[in-house]
Short mmCIF file of N, CA and C in Angstrom, two decimals:
data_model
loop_
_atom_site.label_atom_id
_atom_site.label_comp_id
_atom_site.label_asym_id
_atom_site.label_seq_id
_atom_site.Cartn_x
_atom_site.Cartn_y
_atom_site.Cartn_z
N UNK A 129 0.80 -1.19 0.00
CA UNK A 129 0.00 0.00 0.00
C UNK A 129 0.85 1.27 0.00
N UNK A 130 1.97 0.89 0.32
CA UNK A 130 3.06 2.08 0.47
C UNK A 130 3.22 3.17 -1.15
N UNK A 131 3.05 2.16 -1.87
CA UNK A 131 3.10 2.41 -3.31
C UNK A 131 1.65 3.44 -3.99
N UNK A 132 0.73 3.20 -3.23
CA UNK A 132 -0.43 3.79 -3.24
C UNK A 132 -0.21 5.21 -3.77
N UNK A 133 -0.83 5.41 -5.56
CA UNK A 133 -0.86 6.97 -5.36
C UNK A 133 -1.57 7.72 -6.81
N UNK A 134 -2.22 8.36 -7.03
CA UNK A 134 -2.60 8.45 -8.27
C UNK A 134 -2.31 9.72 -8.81
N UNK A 135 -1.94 10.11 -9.56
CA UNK A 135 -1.39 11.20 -10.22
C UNK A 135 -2.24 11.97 -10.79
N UNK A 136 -2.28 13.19 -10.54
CA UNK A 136 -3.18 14.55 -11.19
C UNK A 136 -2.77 14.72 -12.29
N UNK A 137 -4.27 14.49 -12.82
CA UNK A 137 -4.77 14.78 -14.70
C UNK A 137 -4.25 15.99 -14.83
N UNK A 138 -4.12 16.34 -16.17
CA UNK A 138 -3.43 17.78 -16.71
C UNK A 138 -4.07 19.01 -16.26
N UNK A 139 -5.73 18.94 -15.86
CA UNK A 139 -6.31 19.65 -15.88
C UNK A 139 -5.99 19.95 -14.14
N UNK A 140 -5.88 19.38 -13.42
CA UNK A 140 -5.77 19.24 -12.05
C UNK A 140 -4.00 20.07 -11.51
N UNK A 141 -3.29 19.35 -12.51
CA UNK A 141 -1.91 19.80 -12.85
C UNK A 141 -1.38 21.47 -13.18
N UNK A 142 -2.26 21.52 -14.43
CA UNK A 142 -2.04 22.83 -14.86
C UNK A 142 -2.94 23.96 -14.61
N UNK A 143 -3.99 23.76 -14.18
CA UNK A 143 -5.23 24.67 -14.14
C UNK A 143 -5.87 24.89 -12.07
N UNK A 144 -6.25 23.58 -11.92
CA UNK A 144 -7.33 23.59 -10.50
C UNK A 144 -5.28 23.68 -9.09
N UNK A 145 -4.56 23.60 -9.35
CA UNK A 145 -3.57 23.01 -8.30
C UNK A 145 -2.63 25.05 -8.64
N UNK A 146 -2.59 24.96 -9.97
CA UNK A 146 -1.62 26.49 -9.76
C UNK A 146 -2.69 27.43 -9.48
N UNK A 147 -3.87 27.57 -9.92
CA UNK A 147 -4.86 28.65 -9.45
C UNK A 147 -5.12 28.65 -7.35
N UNK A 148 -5.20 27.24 -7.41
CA UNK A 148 -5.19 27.31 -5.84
C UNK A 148 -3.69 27.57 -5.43
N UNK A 149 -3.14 27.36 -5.37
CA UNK A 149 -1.44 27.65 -5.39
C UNK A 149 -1.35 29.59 -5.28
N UNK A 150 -2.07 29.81 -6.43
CA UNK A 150 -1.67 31.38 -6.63
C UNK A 150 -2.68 32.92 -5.81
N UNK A 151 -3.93 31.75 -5.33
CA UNK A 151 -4.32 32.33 -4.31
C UNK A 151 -3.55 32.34 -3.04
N UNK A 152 -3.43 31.05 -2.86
CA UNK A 152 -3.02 31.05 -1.25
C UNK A 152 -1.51 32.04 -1.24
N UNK A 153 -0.90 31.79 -2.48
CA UNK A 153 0.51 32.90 -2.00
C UNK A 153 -0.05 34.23 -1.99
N UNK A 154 -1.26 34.59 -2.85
CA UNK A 154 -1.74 35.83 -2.64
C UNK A 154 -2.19 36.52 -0.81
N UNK A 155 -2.31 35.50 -0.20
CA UNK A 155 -2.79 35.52 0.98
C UNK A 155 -4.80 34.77 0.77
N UNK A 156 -5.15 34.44 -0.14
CA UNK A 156 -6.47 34.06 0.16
C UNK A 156 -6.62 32.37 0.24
N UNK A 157 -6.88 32.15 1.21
CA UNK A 157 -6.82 30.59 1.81
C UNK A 157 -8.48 29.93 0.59
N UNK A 158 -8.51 28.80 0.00
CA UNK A 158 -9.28 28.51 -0.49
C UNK A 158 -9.70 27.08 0.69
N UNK A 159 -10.52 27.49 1.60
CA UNK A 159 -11.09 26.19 2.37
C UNK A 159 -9.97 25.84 3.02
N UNK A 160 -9.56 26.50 3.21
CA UNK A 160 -7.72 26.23 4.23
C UNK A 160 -6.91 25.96 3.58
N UNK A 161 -7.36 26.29 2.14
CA UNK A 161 -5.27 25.87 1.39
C UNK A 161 -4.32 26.50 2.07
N UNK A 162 -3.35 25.91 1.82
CA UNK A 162 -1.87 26.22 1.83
C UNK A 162 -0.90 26.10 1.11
N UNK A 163 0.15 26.85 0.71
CA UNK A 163 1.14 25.82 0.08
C UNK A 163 2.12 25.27 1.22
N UNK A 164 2.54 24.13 1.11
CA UNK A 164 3.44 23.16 1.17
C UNK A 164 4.76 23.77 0.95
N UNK A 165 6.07 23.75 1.47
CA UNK A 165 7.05 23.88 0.71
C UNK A 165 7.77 23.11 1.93
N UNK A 166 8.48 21.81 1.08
CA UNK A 166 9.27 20.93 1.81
C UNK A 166 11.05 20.66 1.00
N UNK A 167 11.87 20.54 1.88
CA UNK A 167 13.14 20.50 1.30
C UNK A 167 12.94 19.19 -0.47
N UNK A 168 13.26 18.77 -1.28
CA UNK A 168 12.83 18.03 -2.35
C UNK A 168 14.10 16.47 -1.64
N UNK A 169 13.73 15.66 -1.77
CA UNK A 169 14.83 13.94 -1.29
C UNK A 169 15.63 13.95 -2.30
N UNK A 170 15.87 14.19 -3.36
CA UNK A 170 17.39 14.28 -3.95
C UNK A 170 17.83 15.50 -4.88
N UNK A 171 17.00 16.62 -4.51
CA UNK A 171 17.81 17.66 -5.12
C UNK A 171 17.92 18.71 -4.31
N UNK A 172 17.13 18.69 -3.40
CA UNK A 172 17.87 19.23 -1.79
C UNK A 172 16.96 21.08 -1.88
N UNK A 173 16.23 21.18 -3.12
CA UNK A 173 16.02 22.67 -3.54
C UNK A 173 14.49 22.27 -2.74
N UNK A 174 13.78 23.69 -2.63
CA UNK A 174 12.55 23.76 -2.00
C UNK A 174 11.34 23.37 -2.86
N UNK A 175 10.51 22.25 -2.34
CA UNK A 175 9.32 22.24 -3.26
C UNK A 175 7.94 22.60 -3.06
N UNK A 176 7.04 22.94 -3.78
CA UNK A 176 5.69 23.75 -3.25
C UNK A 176 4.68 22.45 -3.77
N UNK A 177 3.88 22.85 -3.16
CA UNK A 177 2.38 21.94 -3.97
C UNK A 177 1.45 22.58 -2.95
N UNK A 178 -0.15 22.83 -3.57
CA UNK A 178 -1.09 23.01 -2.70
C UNK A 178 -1.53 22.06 -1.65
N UNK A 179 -1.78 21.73 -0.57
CA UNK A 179 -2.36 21.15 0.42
C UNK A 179 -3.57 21.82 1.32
N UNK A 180 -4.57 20.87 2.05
CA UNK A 180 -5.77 21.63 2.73
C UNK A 180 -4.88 21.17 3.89
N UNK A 181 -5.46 22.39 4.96
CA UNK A 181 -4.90 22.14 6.06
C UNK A 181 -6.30 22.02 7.22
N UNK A 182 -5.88 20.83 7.63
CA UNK A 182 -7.34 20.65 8.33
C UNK A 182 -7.08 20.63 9.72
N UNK A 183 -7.76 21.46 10.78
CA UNK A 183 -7.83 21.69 12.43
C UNK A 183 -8.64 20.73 12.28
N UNK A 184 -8.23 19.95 13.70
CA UNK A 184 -9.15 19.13 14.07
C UNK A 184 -9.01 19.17 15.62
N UNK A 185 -9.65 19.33 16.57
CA UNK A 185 -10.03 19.37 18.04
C UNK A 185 -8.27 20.27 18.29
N UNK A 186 -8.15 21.49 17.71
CA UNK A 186 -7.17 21.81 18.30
C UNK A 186 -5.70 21.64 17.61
N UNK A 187 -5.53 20.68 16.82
CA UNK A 187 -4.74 20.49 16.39
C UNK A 187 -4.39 20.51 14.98
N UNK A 188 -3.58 20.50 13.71
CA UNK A 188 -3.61 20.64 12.86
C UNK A 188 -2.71 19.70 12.32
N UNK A 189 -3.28 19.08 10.58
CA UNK A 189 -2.87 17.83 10.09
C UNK A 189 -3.15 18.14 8.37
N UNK A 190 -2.21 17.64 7.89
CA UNK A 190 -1.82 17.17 6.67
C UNK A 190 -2.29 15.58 5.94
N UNK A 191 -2.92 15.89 5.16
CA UNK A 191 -3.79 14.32 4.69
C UNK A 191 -3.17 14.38 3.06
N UNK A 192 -2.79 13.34 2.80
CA UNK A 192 -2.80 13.37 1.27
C UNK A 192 -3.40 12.31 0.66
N UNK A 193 -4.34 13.28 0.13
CA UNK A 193 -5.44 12.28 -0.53
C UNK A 193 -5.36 11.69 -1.80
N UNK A 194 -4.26 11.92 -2.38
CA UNK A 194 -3.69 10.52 -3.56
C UNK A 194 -3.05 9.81 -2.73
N UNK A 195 -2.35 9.57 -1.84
CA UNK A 195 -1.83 8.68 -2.01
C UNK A 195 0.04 9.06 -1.15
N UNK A 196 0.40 8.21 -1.61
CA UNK A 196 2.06 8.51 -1.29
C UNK A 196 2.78 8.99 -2.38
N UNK A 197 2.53 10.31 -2.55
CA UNK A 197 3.39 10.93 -3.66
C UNK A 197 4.40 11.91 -3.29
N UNK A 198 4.74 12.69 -4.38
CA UNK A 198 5.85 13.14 -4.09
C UNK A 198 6.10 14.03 -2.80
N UNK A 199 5.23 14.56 -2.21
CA UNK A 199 5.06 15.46 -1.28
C UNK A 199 5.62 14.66 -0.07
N UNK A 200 4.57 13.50 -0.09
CA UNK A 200 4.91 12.62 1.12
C UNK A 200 6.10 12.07 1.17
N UNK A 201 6.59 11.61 0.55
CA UNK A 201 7.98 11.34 0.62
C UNK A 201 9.14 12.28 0.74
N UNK A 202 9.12 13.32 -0.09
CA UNK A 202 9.67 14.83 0.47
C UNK A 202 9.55 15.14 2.19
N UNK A 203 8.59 14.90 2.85
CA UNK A 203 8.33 14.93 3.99
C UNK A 203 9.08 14.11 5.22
N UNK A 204 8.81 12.76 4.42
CA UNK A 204 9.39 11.40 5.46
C UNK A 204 10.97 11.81 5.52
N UNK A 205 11.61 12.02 3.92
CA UNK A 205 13.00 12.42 3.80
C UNK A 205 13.54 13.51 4.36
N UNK A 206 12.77 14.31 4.87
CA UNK A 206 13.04 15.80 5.34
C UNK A 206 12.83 15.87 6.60
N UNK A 207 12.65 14.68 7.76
CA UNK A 207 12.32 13.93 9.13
C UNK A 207 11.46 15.33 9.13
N UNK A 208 10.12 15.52 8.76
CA UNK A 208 9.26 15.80 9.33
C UNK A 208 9.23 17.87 9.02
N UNK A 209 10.29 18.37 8.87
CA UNK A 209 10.61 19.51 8.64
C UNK A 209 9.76 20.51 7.49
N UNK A 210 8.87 21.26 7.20
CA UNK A 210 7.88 21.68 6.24
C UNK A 210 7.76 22.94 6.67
N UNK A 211 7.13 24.01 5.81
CA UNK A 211 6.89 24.90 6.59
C UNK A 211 5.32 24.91 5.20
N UNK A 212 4.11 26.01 5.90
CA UNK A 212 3.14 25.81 5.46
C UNK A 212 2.98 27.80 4.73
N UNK A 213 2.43 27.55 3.87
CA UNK A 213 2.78 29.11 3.16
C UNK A 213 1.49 30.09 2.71
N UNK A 214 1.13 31.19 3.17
CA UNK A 214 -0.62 31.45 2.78
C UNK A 214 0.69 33.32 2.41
N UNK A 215 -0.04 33.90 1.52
CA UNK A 215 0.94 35.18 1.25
C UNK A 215 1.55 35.35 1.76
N UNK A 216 2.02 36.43 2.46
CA UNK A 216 3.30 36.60 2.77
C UNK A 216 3.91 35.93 4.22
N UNK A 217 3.11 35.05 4.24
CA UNK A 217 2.87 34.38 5.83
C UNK A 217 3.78 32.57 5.73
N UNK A 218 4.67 32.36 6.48
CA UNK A 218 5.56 31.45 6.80
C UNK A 218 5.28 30.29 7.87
N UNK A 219 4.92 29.66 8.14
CA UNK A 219 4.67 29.25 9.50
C UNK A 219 5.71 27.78 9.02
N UNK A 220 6.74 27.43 10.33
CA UNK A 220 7.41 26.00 10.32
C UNK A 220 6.83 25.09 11.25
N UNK A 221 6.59 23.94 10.76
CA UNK A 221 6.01 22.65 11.46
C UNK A 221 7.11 21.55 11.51
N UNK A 222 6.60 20.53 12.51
CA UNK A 222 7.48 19.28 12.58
C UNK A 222 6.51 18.59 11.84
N UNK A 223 6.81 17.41 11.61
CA UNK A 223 5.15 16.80 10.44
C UNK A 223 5.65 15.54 11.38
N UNK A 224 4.40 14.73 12.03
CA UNK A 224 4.92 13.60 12.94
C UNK A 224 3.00 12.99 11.68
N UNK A 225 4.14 11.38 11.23
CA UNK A 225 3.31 10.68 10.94
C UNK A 225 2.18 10.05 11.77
N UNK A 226 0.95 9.94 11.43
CA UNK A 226 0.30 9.16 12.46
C UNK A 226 -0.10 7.69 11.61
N UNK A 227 0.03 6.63 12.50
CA UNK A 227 -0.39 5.61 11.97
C UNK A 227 -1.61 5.23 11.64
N UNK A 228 -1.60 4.75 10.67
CA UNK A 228 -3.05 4.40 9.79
C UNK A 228 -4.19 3.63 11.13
N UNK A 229 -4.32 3.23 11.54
CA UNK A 229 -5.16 3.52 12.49
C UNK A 229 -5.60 3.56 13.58
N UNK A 230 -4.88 5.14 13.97
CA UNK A 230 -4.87 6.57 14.67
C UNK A 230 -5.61 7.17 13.87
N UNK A 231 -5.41 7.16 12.33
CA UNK A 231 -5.93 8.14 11.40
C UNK A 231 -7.48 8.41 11.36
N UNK A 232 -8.20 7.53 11.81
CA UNK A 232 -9.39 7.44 11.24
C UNK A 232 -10.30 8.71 11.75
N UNK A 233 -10.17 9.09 12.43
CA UNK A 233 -11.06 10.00 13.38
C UNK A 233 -11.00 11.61 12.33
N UNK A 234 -9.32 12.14 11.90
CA UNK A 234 -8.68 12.30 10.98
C UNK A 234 -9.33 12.49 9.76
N UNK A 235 -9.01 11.58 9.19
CA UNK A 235 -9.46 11.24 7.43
C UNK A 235 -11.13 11.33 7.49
N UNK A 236 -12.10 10.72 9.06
CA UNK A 236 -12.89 11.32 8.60
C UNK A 236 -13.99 12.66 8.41
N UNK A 237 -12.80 13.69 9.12
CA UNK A 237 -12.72 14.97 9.35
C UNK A 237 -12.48 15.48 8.22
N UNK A 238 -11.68 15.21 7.64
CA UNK A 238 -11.35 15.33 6.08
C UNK A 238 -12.29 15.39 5.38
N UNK A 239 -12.72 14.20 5.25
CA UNK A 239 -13.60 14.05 3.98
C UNK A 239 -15.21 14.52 4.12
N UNK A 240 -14.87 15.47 5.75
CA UNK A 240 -16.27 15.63 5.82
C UNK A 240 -16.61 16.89 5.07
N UNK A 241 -15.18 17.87 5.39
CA UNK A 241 -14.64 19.11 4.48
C UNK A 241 -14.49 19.07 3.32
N UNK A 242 -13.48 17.65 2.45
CA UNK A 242 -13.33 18.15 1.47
C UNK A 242 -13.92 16.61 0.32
N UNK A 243 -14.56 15.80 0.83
CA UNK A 243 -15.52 15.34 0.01
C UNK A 243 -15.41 15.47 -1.35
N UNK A 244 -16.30 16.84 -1.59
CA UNK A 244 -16.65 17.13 -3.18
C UNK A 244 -15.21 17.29 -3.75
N UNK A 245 -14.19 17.84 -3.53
CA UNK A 245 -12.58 18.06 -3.63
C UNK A 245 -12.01 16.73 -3.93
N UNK A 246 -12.48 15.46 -3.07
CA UNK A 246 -11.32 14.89 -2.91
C UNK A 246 -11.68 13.54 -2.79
N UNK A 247 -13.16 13.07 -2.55
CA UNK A 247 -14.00 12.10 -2.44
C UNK A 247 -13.29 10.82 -3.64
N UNK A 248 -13.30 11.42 -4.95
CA UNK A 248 -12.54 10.26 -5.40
C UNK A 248 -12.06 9.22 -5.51
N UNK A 249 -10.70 9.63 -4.85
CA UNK A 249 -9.42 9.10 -4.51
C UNK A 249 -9.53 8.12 -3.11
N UNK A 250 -11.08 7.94 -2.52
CA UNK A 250 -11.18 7.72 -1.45
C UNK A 250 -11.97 6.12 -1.24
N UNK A 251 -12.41 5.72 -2.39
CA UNK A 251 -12.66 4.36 -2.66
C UNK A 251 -14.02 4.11 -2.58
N UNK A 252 -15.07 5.59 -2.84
CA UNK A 252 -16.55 5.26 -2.10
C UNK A 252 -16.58 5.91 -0.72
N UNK A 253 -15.75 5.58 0.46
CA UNK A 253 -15.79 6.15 1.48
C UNK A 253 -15.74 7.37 1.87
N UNK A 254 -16.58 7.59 2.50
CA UNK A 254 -16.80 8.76 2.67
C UNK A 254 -17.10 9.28 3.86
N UNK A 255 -17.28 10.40 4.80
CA UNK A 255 -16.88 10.73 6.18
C UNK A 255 -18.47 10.41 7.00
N UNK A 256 -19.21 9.88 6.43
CA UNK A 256 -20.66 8.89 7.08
C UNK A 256 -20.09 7.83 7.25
N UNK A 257 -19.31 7.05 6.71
CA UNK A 257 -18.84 5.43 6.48
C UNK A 257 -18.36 5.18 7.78
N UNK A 258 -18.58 3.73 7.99
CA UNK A 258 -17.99 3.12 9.30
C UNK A 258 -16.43 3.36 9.70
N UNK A 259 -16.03 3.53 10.99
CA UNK A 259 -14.86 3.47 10.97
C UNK A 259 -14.00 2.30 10.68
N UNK A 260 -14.75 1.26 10.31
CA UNK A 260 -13.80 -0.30 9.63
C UNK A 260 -13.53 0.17 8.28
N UNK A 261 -14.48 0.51 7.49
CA UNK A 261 -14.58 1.22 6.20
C UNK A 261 -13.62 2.63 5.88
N UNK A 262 -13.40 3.15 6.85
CA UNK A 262 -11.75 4.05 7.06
C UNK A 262 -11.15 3.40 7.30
N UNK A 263 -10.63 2.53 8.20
CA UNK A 263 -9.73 1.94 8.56
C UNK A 263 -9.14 1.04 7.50
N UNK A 264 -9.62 0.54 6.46
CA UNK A 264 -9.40 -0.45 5.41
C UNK A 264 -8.65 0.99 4.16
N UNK A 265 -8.63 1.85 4.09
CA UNK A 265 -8.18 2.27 3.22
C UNK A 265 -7.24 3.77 3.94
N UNK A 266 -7.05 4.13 5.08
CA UNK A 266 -6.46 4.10 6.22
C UNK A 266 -4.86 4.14 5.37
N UNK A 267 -4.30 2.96 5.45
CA UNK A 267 -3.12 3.09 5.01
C UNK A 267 -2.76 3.38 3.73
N UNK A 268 -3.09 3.97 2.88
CA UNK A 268 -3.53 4.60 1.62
C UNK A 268 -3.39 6.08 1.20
N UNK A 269 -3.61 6.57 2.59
CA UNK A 269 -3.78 8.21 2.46
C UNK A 269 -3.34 8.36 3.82
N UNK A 270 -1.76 8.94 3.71
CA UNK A 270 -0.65 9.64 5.00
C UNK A 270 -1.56 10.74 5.88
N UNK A 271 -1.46 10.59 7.14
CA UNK A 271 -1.52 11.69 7.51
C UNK A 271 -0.48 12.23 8.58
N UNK A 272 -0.17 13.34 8.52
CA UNK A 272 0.74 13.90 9.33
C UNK A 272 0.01 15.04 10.31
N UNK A 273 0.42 14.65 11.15
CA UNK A 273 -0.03 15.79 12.64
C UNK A 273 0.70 16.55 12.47
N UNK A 274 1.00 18.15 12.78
CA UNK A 274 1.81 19.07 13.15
C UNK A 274 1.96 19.88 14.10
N UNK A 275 2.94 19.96 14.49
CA UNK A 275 3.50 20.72 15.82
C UNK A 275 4.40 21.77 14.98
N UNK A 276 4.17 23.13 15.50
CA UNK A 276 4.51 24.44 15.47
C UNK A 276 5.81 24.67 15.88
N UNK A 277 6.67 24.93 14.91
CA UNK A 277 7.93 25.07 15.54
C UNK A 277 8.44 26.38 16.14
#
């Protein structure tokens, strides 16, 4: 499941990911975007991608809802080190993985928000679904807790 990950269509790529991208550096959060910018695992330069950033009872977490892609692994390689980016605004986090299921409570906080966004990639399940029914696809979609550095 580690391998788990599906790759954004052109339209998702070039159009729905830089428009959200070019708000949030503007300073306008779309549903809590952010950008992302994590050190890159073998070229060491900074990388961006949009991410939702979801509070949950207090706390704040990183879900990636393809899958284990490049972000996530940028992350694991970078022990946890990210900082989260809305205009001219910086904030650094530690990114502490949580295990797939810890996650569930999580993912289905997520999908209660971003559903229509992101429902997809999510197998049918959806943030009504049983927590066995998270839990089965659970290890599929990372999530990272963050602590404020």
């Amino acid at each position: 499941m580690a391998d788990h990950y599906r790759a954004p269509g052109w339209f998702t790529r070039n159009v729905a990911n830089r428009a959200v991208a070019g708000l949030t550096r503007a300073g306008v959060s779309v549903l809590g975007s952010r950008v992302l910018e994590v050190r890159g695992r073998s070229s060491g330069e900074p990388r961006r991608t949009p991410v939702n950033l979801l509070t949950l009872d207090g706390r704040q977490y990183l879900v990636s809802a393809r899958g284990h892609g490049q972000w996530v692994r940028n992350v694991r390689a970078a022990g946890g080190d990210l900082a989260l980016l809305r205009g001219r605004g910086r904030t650094r986090y530690l990114a502490s993985e949580v295990a797939p299921d810890d996650s569930v409570d999580v993912l289905r906080a997520y999908l209660a928000r971003w559903k229509a966004e992101v429902g997809a990639f999510f197998e049918g399940v959806g943030p009504n679904s049983s927590d066995e029914q998270i839990r089965r696809i659970a290890p599929r979609h990372p999530v990272f807790a963050l602590t404020p550095r």
